[in-house]
PDB file of N, CA and C in Angstrom:
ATOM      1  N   UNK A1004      38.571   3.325 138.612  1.00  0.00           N
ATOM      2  CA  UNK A1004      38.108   3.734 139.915  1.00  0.00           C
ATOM      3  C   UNK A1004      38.324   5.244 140.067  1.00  0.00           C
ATOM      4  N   UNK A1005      37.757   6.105 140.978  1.00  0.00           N
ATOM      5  CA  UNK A1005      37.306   7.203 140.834  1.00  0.00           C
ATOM      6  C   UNK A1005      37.901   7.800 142.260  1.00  0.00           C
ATOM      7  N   UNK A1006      38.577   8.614 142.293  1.00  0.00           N
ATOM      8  CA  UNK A1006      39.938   8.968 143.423  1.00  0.00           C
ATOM      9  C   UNK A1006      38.859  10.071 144.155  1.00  0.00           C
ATOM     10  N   UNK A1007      38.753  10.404 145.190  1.00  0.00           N
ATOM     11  CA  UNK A1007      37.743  11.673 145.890  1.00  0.00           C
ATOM     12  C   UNK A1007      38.625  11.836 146.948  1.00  0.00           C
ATOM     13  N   UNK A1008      38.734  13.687 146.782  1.00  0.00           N
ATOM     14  CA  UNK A1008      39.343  14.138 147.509  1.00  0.00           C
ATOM     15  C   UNK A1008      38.708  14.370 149.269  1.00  0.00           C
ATOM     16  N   UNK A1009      38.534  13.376 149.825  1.00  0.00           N
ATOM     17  CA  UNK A1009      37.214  13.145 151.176  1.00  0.00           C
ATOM     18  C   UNK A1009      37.556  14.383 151.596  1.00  0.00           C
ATOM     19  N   UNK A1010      38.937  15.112 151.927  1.00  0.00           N
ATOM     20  CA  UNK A1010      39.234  15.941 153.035  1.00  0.00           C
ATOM     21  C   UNK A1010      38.850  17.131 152.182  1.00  0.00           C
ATOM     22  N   UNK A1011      39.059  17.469 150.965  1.00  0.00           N
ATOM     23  CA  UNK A1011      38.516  18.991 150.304  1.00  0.00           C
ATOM     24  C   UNK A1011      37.040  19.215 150.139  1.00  0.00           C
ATOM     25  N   UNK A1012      36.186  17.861 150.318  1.00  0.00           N
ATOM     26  CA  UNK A1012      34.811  17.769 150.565  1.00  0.00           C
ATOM     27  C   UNK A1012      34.547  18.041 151.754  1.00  0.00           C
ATOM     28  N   UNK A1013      35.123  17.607 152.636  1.00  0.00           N
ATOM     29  CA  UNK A1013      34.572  18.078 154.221  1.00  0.00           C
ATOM     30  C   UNK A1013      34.626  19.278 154.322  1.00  0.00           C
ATOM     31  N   UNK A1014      35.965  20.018 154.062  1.00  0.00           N
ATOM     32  CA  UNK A1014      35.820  21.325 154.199  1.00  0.00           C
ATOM     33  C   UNK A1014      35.101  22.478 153.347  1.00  0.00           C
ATOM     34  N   UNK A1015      34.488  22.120 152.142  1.00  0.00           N
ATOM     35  CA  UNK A1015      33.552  22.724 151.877  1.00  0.00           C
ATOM     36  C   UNK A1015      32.209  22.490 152.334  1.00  0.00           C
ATOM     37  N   UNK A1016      32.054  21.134 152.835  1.00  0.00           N
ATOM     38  CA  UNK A1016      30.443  21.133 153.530  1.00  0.00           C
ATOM     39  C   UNK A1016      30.879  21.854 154.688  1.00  0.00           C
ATOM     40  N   UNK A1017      31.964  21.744 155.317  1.00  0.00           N
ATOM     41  CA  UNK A1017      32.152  22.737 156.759  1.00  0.00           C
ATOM     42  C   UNK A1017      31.942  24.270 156.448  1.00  0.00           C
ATOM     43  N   UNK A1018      32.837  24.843 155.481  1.00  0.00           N
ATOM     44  CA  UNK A1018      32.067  26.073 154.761  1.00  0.00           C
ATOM     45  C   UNK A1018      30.842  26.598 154.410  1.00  0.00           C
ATOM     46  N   UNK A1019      29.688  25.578 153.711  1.00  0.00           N
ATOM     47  CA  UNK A1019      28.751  26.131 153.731  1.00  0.00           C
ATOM     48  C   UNK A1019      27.646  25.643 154.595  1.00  0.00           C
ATOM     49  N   UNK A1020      28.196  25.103 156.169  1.00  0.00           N
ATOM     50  CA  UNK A1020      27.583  24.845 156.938  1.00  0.00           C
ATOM     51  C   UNK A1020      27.112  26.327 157.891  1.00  0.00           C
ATOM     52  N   UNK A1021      28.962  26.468 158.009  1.00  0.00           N
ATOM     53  CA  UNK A1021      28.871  27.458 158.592  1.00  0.00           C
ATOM     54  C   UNK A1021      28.493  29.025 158.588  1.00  0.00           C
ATOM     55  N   UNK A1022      28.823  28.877 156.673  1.00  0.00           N
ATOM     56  CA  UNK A1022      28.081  30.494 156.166  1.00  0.00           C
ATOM     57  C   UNK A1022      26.632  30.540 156.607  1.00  0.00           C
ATOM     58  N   UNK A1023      25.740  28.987 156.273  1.00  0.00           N
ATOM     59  CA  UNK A1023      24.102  29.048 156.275  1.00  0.00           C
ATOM     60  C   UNK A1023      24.222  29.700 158.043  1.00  0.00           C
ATOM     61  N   UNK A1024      24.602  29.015 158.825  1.00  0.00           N
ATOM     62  CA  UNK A1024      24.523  29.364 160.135  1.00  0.00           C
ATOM     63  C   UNK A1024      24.846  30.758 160.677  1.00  0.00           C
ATOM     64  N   UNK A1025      25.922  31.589 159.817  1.00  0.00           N
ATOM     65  CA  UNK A1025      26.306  33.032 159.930  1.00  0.00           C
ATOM     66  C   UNK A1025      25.306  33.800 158.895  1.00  0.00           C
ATOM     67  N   UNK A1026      24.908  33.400 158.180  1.00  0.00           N
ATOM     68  CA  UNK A1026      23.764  34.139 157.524  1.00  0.00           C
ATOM     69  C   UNK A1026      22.430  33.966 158.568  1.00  0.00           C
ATOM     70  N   UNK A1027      21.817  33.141 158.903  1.00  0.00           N
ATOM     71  CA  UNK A1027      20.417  33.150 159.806  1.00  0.00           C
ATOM     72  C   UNK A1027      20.560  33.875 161.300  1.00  0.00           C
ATOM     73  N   UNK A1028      22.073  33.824 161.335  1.00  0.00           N
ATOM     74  CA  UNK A1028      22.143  34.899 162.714  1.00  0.00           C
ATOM     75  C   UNK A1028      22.370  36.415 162.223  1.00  0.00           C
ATOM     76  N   UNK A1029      23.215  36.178 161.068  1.00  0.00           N
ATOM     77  CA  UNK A1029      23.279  37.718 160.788  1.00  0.00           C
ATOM     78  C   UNK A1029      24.584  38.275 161.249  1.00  0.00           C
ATOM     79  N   UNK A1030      25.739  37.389 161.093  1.00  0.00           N
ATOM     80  CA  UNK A1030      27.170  37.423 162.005  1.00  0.00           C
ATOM     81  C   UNK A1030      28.060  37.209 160.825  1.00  0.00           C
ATOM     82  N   UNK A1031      29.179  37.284 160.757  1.00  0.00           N
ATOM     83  CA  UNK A1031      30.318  37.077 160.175  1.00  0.00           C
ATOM     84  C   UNK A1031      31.064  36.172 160.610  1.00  0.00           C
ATOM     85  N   UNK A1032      31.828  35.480 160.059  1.00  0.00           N
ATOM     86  CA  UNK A1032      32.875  34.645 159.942  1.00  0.00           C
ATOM     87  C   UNK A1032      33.742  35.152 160.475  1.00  0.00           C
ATOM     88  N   UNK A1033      34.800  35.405 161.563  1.00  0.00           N
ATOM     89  CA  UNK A1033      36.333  36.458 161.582  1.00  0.00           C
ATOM     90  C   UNK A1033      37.292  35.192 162.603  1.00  0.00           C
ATOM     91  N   UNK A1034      36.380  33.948 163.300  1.00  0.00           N
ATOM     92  CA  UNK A1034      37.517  33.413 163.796  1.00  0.00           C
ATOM     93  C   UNK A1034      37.276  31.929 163.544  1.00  0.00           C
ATOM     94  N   UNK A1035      37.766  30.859 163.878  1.00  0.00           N
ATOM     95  CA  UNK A1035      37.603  29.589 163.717  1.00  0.00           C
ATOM     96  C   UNK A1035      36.614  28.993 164.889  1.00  0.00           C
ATOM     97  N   UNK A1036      36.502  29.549 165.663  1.00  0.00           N
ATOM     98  CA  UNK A1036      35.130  29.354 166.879  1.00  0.00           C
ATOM     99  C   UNK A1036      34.119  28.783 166.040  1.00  0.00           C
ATOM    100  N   UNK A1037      33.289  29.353 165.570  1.00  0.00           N
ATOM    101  CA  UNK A1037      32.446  28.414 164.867  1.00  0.00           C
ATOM    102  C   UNK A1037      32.465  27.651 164.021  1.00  0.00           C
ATOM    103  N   UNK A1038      33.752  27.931 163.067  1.00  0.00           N
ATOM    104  CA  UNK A1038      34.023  26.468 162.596  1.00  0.00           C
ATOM    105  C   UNK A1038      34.528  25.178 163.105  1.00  0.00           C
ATOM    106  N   UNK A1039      35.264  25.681 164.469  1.00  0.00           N
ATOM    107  CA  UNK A1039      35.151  24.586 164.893  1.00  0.00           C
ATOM    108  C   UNK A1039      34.291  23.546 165.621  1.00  0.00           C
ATOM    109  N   UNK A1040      33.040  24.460 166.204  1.00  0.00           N
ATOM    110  CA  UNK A1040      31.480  24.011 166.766  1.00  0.00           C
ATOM    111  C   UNK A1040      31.101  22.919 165.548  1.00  0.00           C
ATOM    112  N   UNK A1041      31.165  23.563 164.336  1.00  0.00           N
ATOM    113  CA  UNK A1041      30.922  23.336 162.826  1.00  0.00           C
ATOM    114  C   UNK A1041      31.524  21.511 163.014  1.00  0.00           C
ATOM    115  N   UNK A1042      32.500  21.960 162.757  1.00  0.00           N
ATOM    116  CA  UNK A1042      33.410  20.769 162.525  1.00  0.00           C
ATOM    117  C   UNK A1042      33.336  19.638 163.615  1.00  0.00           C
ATOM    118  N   UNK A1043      33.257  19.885 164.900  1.00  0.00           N
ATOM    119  CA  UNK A1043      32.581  19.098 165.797  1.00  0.00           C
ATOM    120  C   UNK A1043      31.822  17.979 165.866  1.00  0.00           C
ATOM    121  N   UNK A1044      30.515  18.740 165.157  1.00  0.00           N
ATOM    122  CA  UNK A1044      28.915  18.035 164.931  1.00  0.00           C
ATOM    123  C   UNK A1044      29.729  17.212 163.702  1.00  0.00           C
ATOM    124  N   UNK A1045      29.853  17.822 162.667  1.00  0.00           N
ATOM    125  CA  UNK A1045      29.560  17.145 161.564  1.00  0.00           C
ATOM    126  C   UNK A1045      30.838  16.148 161.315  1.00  0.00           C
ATOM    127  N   UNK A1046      31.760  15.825 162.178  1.00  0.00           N
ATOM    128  CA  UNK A1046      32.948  14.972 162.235  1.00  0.00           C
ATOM    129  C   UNK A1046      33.014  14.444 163.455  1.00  0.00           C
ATOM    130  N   UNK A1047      32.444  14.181 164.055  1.00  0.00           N
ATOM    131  CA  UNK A1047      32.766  13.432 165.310  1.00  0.00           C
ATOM    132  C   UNK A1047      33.940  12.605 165.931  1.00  0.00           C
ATOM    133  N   UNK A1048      34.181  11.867 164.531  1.00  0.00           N
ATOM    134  CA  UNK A1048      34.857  11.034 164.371  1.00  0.00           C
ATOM    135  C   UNK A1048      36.502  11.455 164.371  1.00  0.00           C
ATOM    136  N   UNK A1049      36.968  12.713 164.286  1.00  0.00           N
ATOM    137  CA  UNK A1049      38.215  13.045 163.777  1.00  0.00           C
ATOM    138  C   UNK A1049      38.734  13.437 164.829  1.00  0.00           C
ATOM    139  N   UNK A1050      40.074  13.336 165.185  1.00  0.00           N
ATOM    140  CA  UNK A1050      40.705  13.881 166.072  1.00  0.00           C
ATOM    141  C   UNK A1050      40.890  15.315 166.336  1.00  0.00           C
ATOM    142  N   UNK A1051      41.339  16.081 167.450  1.00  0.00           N
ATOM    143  CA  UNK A1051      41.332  17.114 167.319  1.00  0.00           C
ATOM    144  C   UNK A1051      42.191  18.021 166.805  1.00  0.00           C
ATOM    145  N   UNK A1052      43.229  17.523 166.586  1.00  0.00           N
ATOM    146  CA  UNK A1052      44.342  18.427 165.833  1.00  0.00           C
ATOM    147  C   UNK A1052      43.745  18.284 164.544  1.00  0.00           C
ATOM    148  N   UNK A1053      43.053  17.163 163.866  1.00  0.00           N
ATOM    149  CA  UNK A1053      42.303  17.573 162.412  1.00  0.00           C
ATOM    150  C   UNK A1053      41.212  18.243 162.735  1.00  0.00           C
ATOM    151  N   UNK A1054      40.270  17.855 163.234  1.00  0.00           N
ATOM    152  CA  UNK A1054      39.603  19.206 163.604  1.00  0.00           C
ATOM    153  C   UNK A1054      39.920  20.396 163.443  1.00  0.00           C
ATOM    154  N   UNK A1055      41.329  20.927 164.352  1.00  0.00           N
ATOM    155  CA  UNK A1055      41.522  22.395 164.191  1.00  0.00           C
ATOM    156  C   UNK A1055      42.082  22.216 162.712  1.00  0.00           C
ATOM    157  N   UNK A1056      42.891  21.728 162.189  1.00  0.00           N
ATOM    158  CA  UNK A1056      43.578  21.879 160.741  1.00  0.00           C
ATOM    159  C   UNK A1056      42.076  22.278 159.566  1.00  0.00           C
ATOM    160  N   UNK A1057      40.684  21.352 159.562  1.00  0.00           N
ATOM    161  CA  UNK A1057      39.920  21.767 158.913  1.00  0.00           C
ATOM    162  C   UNK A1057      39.272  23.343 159.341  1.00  0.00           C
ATOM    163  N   UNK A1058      39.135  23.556 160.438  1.00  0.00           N
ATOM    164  CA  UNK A1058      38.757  24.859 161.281  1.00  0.00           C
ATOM    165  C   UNK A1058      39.484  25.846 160.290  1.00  0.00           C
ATOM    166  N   UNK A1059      41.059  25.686 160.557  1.00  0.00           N
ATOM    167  CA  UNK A1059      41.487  26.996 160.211  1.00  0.00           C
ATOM    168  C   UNK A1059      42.181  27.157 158.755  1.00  0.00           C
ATOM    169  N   UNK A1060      41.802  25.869 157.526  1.00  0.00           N
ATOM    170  CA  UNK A1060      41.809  25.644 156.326  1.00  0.00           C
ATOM    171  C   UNK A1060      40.452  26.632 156.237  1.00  0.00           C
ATOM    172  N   UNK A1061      39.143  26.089 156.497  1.00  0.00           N
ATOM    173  CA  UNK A1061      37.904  26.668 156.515  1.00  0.00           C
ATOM    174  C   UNK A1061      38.091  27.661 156.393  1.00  0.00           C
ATOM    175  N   UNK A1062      38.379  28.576 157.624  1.00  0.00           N
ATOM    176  CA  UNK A1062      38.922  30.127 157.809  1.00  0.00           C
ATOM    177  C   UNK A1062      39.261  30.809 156.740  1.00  0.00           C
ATOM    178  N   UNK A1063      40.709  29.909 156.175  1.00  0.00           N
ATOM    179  CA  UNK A1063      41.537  30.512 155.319  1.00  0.00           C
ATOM    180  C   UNK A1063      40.537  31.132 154.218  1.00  0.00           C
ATOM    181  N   UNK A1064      40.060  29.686 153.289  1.00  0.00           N
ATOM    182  CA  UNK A1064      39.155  30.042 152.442  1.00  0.00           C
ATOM    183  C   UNK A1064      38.349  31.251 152.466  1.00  0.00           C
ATOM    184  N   UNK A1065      37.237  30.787 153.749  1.00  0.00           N
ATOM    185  CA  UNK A1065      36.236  32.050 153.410  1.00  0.00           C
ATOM    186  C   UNK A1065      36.930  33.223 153.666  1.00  0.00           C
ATOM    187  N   UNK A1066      38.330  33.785 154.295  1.00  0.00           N
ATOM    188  CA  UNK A1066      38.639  34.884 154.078  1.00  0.00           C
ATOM    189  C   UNK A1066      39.136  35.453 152.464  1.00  0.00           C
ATOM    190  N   UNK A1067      39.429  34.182 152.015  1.00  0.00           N
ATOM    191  CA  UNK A1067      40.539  34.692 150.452  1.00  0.00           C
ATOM    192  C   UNK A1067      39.191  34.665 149.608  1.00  0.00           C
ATOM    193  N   UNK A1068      38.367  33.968 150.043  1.00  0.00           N
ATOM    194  CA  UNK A1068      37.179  33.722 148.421  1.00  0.00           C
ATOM    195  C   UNK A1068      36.055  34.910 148.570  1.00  0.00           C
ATOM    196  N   UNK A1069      35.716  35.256 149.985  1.00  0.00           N
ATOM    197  CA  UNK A1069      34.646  35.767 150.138  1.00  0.00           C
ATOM    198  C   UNK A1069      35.015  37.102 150.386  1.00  0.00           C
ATOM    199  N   UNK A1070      36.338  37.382 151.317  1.00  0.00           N
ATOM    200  CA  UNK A1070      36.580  38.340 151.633  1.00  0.00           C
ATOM    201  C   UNK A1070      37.100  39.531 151.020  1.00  0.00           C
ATOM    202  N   UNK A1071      37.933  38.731 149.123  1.00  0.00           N
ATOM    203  CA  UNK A1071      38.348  39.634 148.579  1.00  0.00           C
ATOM    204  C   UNK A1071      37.431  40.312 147.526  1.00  0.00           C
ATOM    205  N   UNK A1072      36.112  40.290 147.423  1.00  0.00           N
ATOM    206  CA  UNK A1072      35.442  40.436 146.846  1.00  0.00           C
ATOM    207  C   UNK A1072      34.189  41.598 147.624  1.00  0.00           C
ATOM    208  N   UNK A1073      35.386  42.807 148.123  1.00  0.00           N
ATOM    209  CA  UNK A1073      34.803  44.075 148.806  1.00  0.00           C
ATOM    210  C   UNK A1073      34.268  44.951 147.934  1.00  0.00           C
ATOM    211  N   UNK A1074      32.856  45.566 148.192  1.00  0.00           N
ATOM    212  CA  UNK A1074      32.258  46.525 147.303  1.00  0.00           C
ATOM    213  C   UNK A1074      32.785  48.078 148.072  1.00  0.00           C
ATOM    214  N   UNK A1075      33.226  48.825 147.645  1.00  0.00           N
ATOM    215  CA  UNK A1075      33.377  50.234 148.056  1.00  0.00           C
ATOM    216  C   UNK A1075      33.966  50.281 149.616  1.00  0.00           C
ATOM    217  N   UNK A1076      34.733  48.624 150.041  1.00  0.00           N
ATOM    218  CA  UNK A1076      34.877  49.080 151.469  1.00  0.00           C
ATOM    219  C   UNK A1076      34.140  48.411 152.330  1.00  0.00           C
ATOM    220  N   UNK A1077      32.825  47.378 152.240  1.00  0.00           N
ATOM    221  CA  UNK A1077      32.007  47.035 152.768  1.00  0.00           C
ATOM    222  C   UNK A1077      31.937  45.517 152.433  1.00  0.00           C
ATOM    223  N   UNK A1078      31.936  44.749 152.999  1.00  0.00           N
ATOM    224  CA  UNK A1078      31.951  43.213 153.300  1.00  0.00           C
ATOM    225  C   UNK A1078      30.360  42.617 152.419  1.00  0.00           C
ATOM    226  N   UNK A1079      30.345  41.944 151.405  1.00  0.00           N
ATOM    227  CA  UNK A1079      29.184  41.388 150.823  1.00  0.00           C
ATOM    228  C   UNK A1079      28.682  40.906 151.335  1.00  0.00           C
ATOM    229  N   UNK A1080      27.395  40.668 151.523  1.00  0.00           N
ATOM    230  CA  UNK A1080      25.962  40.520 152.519  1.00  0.00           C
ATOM    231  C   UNK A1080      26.266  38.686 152.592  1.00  0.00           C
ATOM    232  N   UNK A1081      26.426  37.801 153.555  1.00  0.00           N
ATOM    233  CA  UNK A1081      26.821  36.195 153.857  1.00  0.00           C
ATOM    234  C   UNK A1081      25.665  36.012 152.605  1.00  0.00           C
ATOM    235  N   UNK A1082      24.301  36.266 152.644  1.00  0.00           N
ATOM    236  CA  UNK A1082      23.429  35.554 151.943  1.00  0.00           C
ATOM    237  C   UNK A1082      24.113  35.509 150.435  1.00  0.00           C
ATOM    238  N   UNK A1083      24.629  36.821 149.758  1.00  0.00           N
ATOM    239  CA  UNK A1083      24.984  36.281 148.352  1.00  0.00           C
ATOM    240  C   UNK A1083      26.110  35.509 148.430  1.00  0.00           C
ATOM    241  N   UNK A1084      27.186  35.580 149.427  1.00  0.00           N
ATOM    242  CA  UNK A1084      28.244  34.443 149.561  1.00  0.00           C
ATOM    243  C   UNK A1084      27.538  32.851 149.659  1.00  0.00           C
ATOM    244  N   UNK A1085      26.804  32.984 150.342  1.00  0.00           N
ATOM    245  CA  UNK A1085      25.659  31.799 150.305  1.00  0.00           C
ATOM    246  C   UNK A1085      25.283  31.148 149.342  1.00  0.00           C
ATOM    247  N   UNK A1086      25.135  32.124 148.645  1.00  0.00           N
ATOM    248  CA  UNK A1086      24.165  31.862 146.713  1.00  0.00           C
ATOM    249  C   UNK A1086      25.128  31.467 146.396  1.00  0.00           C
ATOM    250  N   UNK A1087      26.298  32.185 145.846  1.00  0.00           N
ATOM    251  CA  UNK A1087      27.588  32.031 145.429  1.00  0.00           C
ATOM    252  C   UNK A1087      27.987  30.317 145.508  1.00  0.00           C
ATOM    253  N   UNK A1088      28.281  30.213 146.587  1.00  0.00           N
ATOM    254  CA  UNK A1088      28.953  29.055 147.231  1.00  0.00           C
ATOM    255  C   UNK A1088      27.841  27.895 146.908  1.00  0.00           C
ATOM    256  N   UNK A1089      27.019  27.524 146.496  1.00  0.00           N
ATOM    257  CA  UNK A1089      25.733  26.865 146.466  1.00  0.00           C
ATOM    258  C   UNK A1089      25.901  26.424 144.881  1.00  0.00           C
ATOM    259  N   UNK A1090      25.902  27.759 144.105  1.00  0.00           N
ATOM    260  CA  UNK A1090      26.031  28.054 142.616  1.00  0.00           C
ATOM    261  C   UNK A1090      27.218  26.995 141.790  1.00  0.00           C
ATOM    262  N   UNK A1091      28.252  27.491 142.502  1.00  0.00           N
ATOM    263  CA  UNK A1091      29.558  27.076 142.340  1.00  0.00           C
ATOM    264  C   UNK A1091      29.825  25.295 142.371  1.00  0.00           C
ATOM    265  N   UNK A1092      28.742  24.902 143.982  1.00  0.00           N
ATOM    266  CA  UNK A1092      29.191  23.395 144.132  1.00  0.00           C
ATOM    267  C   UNK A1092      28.436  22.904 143.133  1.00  0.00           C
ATOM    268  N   UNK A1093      26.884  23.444 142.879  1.00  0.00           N
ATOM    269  CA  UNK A1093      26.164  22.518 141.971  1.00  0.00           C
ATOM    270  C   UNK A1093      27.123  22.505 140.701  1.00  0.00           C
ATOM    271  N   UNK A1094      27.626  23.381 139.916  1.00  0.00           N
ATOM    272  CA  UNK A1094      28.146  23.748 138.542  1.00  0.00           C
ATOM    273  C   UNK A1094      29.675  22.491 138.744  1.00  0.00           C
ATOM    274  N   UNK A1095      30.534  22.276 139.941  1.00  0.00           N
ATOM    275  CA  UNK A1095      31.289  21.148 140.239  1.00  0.00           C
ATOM    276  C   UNK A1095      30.932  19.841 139.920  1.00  0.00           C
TER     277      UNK A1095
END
C-alpha cells in the first residue's frame, strides 16, 4: 500500500493556486491573506486553525523557494515561478 503525504499535497496545490492567481493580477505574495482566501475555497472542510497552519506553511515556502532566488536585487517575474513550480510537480 502506498502512504501519501495528503497534507504536503494540499499545500502545494494551495501554492500554485495562489501563484496562478498572483500572476493574472500582477501582485506578489508578502502575506497569508490570500492564501488563506486560497485555502478557504479549496478546503472547506478543515478547521480553522488548519487552515491558518496551511496559510502560513504556504507563506513559508513561497518565501524560501521563490524568494531566494533574487536577480541583481529584483524579485523574479510570478510567471517564471509559475513555470518553475509546474516543471518541478510534473518531474515529481
Amino acid at each position: 500500500m502506498v502512504f501519501v503525504d495528503h497534507r504536503r499535497a494540499d499545500i502545494e496545490r494551495l501554492i500554485r493556486c495562489a501563484l496562478e492567481e498572483a500572476y493574472r493580477r500582477d501582485r506578489e505574495i508578502e502575506t497569508i491573506d490570500p492564501l488563506l482566501k486560497w485555502a478557504r475555497r479549496l478546503f472547506p472542510y478543515l478547521h480553522e486553525g488548519t487552515l491558518n497552519e496551511y496559510a502560513r506553511t504556504a507563506l513559508r515556502v513561497i518565501k524560501n523557494r521563490y524568494q531566494l532566488k533574487r536577480l541583481k536585487g529584483r524579485q523574479m517575474v510570478l510567471h517564471d515561478l509559475f513555470l518553475e513550480a509546474e516543471e518541478s510537480s510534473l518531474e515529481s
